[in-house]
Coordinates of C-alpha atoms in Angstrom, one line a residue:
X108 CA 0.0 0.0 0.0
X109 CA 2.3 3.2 -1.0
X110 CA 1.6 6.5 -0.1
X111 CA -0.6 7.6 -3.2
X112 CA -3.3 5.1 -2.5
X113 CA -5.6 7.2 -0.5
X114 CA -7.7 8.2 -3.3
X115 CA -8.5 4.4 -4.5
X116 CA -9.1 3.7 -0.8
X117 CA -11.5 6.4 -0.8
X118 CA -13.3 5.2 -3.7
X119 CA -13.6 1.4 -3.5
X120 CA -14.2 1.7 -0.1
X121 CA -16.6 4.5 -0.7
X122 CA -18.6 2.5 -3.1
X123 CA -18.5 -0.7 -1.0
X124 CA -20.0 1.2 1.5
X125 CA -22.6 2.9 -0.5
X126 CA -23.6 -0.1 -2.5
X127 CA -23.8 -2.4 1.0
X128 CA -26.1 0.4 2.5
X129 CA -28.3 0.1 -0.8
X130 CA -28.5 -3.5 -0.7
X131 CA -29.2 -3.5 3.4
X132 CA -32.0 -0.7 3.7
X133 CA -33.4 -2.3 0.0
X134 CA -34.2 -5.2 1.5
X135 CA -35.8 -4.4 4.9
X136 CA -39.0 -4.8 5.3
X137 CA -39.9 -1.2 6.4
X138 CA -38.8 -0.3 2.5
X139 CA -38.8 -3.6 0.6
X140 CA -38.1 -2.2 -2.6
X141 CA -38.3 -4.3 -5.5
X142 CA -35.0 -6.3 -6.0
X143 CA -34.2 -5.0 -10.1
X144 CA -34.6 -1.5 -8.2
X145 CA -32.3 -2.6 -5.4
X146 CA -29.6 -4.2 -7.9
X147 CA -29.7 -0.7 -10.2
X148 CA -29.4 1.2 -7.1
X149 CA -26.3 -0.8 -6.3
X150 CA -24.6 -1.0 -9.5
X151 CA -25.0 3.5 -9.8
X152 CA -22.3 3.5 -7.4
X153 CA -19.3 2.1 -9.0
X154 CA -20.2 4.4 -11.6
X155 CA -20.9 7.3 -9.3
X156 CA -17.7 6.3 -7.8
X157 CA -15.9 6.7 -10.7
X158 CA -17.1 9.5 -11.7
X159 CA -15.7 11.4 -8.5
X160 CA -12.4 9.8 -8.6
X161 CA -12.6 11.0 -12.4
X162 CA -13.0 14.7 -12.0
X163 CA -11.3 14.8 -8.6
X164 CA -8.4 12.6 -9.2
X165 CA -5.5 12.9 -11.4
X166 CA -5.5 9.1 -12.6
X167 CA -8.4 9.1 -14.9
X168 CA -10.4 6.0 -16.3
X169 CA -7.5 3.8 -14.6
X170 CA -8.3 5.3 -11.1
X171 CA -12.0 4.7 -12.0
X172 CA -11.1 1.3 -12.3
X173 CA -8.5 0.3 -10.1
X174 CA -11.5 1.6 -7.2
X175 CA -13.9 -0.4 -9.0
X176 CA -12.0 -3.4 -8.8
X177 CA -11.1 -2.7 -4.8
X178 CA -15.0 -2.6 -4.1
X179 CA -15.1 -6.2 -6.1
X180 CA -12.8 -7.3 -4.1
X181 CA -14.9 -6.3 -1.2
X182 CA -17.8 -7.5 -2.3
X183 CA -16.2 -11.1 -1.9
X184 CA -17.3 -11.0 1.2
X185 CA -20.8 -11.1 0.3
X186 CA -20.9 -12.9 -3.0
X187 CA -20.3 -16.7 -1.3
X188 CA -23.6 -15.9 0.0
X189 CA -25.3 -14.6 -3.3
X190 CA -23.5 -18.3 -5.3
X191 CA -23.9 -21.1 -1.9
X192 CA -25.9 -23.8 -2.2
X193 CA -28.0 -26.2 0.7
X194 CA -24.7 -27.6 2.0
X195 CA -22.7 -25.9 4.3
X196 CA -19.9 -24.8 2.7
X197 CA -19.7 -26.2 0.0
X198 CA -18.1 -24.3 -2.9
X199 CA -20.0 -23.9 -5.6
X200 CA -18.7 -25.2 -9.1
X201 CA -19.3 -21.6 -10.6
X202 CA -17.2 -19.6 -7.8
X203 CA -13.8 -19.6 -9.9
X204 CA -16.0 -17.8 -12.6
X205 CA -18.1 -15.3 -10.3
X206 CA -15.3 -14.1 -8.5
X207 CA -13.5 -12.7 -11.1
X208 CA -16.6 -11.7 -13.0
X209 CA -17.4 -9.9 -10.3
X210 CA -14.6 -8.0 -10.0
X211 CA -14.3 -7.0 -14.1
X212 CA -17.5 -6.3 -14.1
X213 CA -17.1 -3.5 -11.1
X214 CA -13.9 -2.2 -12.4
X215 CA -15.5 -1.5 -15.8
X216 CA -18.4 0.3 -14.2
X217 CA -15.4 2.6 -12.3
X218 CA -14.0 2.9 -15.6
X219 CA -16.9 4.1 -17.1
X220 CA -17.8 6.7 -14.5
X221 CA -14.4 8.0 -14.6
X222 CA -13.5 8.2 -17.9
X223 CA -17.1 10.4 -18.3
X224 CA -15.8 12.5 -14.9
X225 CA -11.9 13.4 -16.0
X226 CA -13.9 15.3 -19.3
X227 CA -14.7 17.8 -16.2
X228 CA -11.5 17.4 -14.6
X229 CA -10.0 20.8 -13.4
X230 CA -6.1 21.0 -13.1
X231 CA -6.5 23.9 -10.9
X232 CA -8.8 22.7 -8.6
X233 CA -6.6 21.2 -5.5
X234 CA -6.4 18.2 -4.9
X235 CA -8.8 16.6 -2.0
X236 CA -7.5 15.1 1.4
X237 CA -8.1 11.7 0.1
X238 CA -6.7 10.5 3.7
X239 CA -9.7 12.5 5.3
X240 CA -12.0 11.3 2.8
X241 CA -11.4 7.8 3.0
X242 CA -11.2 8.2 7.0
X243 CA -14.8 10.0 6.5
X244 CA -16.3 6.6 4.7
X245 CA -15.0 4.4 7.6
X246 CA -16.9 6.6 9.7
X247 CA -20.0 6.4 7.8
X248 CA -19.2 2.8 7.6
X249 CA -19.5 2.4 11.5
X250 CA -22.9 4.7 11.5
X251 CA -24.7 2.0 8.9
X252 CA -23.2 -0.9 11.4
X253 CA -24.5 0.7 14.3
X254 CA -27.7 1.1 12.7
X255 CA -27.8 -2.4 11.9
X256 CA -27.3 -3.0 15.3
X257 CA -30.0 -0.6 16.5
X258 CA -32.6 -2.5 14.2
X259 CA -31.3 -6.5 15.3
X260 CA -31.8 -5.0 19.0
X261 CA -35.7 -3.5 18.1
X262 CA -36.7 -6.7 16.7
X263 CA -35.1 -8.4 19.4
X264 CA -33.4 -10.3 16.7
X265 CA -30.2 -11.0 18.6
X266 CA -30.0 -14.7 19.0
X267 CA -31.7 -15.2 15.6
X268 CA -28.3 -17.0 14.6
X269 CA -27.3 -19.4 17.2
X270 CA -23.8 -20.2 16.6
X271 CA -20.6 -17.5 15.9
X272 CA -18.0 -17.1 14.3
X273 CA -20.3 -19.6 12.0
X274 CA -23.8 -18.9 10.9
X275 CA -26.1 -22.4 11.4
X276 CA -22.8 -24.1 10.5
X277 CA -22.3 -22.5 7.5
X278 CA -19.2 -20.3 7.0
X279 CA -20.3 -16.5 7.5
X280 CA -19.5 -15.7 4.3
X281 CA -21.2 -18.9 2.6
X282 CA -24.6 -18.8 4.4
X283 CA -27.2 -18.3 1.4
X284 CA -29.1 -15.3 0.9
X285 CA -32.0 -17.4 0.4
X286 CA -32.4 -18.2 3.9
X287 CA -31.6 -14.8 5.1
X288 CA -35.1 -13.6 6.5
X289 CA -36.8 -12.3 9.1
X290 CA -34.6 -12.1 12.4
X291 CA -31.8 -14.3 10.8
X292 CA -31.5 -11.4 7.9
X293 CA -31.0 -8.8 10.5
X294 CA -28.7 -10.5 12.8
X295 CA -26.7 -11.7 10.0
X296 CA -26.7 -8.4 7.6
X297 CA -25.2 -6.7 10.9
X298 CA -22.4 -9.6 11.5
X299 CA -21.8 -9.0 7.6
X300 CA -21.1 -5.1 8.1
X301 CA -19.1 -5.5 11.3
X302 CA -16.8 -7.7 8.9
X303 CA -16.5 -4.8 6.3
X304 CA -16.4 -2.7 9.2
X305 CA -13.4 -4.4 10.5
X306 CA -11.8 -4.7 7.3
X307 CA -12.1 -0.9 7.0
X308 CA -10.7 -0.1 10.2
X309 CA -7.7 -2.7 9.4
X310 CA -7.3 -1.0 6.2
X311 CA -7.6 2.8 7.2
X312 CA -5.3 2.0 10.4
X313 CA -2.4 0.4 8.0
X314 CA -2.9 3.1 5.3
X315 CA -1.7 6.0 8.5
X316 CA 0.8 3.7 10.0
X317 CA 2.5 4.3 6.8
X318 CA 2.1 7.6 5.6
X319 CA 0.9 9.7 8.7
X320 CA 4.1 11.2 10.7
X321 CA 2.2 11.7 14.0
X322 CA 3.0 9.5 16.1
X323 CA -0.2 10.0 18.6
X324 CA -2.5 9.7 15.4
X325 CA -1.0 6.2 14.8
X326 CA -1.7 5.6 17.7
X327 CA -5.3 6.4 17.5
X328 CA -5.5 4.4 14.3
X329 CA -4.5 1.4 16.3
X330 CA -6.6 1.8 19.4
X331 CA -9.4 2.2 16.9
X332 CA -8.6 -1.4 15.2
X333 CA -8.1 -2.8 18.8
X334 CA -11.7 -1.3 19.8
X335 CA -13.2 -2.9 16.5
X336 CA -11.8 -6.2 17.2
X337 CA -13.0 -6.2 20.5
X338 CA -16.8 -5.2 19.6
X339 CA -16.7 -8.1 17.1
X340 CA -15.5 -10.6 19.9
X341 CA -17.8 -8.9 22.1
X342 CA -20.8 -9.3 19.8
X343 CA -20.0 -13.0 19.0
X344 CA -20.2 -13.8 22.8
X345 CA -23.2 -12.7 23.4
X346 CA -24.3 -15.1 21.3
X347 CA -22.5 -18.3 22.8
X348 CA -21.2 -16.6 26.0
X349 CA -18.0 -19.2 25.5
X350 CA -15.6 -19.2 22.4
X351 CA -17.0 -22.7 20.4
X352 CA -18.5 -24.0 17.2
X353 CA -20.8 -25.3 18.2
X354 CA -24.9 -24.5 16.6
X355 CA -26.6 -26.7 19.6
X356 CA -27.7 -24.7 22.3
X357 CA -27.1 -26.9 24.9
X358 CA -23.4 -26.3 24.5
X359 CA -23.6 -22.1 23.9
X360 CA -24.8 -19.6 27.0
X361 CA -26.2 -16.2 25.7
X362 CA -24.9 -13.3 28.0
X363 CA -27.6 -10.4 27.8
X364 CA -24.5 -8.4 29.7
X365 CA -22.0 -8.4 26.8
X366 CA -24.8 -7.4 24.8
X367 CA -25.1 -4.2 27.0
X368 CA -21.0 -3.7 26.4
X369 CA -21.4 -4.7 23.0
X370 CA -23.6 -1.9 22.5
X371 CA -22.3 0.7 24.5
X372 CA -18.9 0.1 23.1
X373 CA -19.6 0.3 19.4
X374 CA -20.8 3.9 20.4
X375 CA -17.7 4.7 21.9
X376 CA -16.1 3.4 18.6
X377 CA -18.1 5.0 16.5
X378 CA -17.0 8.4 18.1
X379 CA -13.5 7.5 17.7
X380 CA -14.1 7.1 14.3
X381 CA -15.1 10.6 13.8
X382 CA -12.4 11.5 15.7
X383 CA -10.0 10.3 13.5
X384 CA -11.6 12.0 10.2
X385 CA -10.9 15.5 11.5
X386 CA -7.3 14.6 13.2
X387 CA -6.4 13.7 9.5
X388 CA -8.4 16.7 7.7
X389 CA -6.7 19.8 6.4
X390 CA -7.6 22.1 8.9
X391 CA -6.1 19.9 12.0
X392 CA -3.2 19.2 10.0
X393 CA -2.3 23.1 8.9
X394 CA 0.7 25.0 10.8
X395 CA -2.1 27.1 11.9
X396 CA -1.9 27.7 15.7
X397 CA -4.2 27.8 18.6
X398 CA -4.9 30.8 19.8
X399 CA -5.2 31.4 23.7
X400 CA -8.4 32.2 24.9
X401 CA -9.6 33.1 28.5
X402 CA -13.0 31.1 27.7
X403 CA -10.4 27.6 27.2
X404 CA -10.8 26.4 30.7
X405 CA -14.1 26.6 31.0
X406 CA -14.8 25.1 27.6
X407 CA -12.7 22.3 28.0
X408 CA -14.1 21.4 32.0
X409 CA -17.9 21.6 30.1
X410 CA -17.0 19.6 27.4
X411 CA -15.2 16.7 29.4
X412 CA -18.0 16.9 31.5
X413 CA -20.6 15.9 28.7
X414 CA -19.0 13.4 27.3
X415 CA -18.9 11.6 30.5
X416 CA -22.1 12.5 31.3
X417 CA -22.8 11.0 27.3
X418 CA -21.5 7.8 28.2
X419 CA -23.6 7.7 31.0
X420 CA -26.3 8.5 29.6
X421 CA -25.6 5.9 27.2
X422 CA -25.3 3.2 29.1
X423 CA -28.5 3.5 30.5
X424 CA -29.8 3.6 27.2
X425 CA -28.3 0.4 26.9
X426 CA -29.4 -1.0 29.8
X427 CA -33.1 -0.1 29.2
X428 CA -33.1 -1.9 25.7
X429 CA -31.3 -5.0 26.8
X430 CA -32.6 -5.5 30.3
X431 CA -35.5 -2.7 30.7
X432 CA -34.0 -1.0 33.5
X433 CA -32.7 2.2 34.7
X434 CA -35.7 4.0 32.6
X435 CA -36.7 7.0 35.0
X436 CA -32.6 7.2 35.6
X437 CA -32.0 7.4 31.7
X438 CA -34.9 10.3 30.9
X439 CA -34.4 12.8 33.9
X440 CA -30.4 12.7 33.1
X441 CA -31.8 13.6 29.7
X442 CA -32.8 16.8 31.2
X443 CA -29.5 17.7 32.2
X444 CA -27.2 16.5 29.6
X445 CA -29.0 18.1 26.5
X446 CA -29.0 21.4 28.5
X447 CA -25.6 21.1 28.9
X448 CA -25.1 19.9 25.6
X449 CA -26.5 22.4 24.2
X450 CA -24.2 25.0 26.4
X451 CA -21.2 23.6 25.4
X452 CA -22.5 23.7 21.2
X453 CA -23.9 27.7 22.5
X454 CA -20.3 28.7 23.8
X455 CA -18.5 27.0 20.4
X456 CA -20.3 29.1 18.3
X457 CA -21.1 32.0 20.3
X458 CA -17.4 32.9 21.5
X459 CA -15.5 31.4 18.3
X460 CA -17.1 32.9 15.1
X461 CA -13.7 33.4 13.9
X462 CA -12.8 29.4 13.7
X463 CA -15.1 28.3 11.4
X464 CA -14.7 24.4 12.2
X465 CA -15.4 24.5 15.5
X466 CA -18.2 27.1 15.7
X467 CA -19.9 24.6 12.9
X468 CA -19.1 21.5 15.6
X469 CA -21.3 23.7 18.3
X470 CA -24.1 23.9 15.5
X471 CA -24.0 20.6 14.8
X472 CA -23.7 19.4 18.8
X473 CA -27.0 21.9 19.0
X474 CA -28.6 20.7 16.4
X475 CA -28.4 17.0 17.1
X476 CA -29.3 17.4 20.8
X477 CA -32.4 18.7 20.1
X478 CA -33.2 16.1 17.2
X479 CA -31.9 13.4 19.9
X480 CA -34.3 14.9 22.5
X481 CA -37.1 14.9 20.3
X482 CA -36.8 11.4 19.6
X483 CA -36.0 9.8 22.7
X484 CA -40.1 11.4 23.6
X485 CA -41.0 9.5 20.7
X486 CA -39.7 6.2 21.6
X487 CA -41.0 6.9 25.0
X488 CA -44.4 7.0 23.5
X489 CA -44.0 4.2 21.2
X490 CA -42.9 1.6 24.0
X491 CA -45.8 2.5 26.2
X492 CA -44.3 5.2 28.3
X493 CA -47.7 7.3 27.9
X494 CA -50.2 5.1 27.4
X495 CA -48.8 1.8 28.9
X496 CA -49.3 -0.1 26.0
X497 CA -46.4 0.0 23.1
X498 CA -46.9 0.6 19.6
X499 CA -46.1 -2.5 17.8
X500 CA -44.6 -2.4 14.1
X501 CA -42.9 -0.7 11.8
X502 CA -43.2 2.7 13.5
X503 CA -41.7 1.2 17.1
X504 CA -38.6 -0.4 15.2
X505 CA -38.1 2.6 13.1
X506 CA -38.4 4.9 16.2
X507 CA -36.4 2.8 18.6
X508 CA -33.9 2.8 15.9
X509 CA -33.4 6.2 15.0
X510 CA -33.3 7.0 19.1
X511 CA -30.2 4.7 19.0
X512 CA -28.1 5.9 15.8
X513 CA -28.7 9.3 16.7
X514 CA -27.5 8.7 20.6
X515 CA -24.2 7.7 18.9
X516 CA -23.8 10.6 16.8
X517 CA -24.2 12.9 19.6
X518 CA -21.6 11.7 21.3
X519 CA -19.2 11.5 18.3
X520 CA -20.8 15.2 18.2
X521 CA -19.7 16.3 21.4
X522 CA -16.0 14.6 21.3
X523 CA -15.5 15.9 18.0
X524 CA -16.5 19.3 19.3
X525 CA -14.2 19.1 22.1
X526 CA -11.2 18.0 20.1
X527 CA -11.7 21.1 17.8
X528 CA -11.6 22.9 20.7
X529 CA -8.7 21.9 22.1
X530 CA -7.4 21.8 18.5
X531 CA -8.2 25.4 17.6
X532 CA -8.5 27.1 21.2
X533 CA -5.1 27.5 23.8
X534 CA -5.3 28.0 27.3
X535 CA -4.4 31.7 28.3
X536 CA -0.4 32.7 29.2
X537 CA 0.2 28.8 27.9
X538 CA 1.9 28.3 24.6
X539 CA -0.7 27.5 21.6
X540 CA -1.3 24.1 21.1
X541 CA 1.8 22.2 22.2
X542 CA 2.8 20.6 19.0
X543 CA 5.8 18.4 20.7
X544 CA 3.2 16.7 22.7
X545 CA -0.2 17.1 21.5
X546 CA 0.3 16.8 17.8
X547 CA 3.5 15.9 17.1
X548 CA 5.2 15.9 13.6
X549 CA 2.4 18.9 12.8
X550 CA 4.2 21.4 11.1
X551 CA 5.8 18.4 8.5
X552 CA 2.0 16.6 8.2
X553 CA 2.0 17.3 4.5

């Protein structure tokens, strides 16, 4: 992987992750969309791909395919499924021909796309933090996992599968998409995206181990992978509580508790994802200085402050979904962290309309509190809290959901807001931003 890769990582990852998300919300059964719809949903993104690495990039139709054919590759994990037959693991006849099919057929779409994209190709036009961008679609990646997630844990779908790493005895990555329905589709779509997830993360964390010269910023890159790792193991033990391959449920113990940790923890990693796309964006990475600021101490106490009082918060959330408890803790602390929340968002943009980053972080911190707040009323009403009978269907999962993904953004909100802060913003009669320690290798980034 040399230095110049970051804009094909970008891409094929970018379309992997586009395509996946088509495929997944296609086929729930809140959308169901028709599956030719679904399949020319999926297929406009290698071309839409393309087309941005086209008029972005300097590599033309070759970049357009050499992104197509990483997202192929991708898609590997996912095409045993589309070609396995009834018995487990067995390889079907036609896989030496699919395979690379597969992957022709994707790098010919990227082609496409970006040989029609370089005709609006600007010379002039700098060249995008490819690094950033392609640290941005692991992020998303982790928001459509967590999602996932969110939706197997509504439909109380998480022991749909009964065996892990294996699915019903079948490789992961061989278990037919035929069978794939109801609670089994949910449970097993999300193991699916916490494997491109992972990969992702693997990826993104070798790609800054060799070209990133912070050395704190590696290290984020590798506590990220370690968390990643951790939330699969996590995940899969819930399931069989012991490490075994064994599908008979006399010989696996579910653990409702590592499902609370599993949770809570993949919002935790889902903020360090975020994290990690503006440590790498050009702003961060610009000689550009902090400037002191009397406000710094008080910013910085607030902000701490919340995101403690996030995870908190969080964890109740957690606890109330997995084991219905700690409800009347989890809404009054409500009260408390979205007005603080939406203090520390107030004082971002209010104080620092000069740094442009962080006053957008407040906005963002305000503007998700209040969208989080509004929605955790809703899935008080739809589980009963009101009336003392929940609404069941569509409307409950949906609501439950939404409650859930949007939790984890606010938190990845608020760290991402106090890292700007401490980014952009010194502490008064200190030197700005102490590059030696805090961001180290700065000034030579580029």
């Amino acid at each position: 992987m040399k230095k110049g890769s970051a804009d094909l990582l970008a891409a094929g990852f970018g379309i992997t992750v586009a395509m996946w998300a088509v495929a997944y919300v296609g086929r729930l059964p809140v959308v169901e969309a028709p599956s030719f719809l679904i399949g020319l949903a999926a297929l406009a993104a290698p071309v839409a791909g393309g087309w941005i690495a086209g008029t972005r990039g300097t590599r033309g139709w070759k970049g357009g395919a050499a992104s197509g054919a990483i997202a192929g590759l991708l898609n590997l994990l996912v095409i045993g499924s589309l070609i396995s037959g009834d018995t487990p693991n067995a390889i079907h006849p036609g896989a030496a021909v699919w395979a690379p099919l597969s992957i022709a057929a994707m790098a010919l779409l990227g082609a496409l796309g970006a040989a029609a994209g370089a005709k609006r190709f600007d010379p002039a036009r700098p060249a995008p933090p490819w690094t950033a961008w392609f640290a941005r679609v692991a992020t998303a990646a982790t928001f459509l996992l967590l999602v996932a997630g969110g939706v197997v844990t509504s439909n109380q779908a998480g022991l749909a599968v009964v065996d892990w790493p294996n699915s019903f005895g079948y490789n992961m990555f061989l278990y037919p998409v035929t069978r794939m329905t109801g609670g089994i589709y949910y449970e097993h779509a999300h193991r699916l995206l916490g494997s491109l997830v992972g990969l992702t993360t693997l990826v993104l964390a070798i790609h800054l181990l060799r070209t990133e010269s912070r050395a704190w910023v590696k290290r984020v890159a590798i506590a990220a992978f370690a968390l990643v790792v951790l939330q699969g193991i996590l995940g899969g033990l819930r399931v069989t509580g012991k490490f075994t391959l064994s599908d008979d449920p006399a010989f696996t113990e579910p653990n409702i508790y590592l499902a609370v940790a599993h949770g809570i923890l993949g919002q935790v990693f889902f903020a360090v994802m975020a994290t990690l796309a503006a440590i790498v964006s050009p702003t961060w990475t610009s000689p550009r200085a902090a400037a002191p600021h009397r406000a710094a101490s008080t910013d910085r106490g607030l902000g701490a402050t919340l995101v403690a009082l996030l995870v908190v918060q969080l964890a109740l959330g957690a606890l109330q979904r997995h084991l219905a408890w700690g409800l009347w803790i989890h809404l009054t602390l409500a009260f408390a962290v979205a007005g603080l929340a939406v203090a520390v968002g107030v004082r971002a943009w209010g104080i620092h309309p000069d740094k442009p980053e962080l006053a957008r972080a407040g906005k963002i911190l305000m503007g998700v509190t209040a969208l989080q707040f509004g929605l955790g009323f809703g899935a008080f009403v739809v589980t009963g809290g009101l009336t003392g009978s929940a609404i069941s269907g569509a409307w409950n999962v949906v609501v439950r959901t939404a409650h859930h993904g949007t939790g984890a953004i606010l938190l990845a909100a608020a760290v991402v807001c106090v890292a700007w802060g401490r980014r952009l913003v010194a502490l008064p009669l200190q030197r700005p931003f102490d590059t030696a320690s805090a961001s180290e290798g700065l000034s030579s980034a580029r």
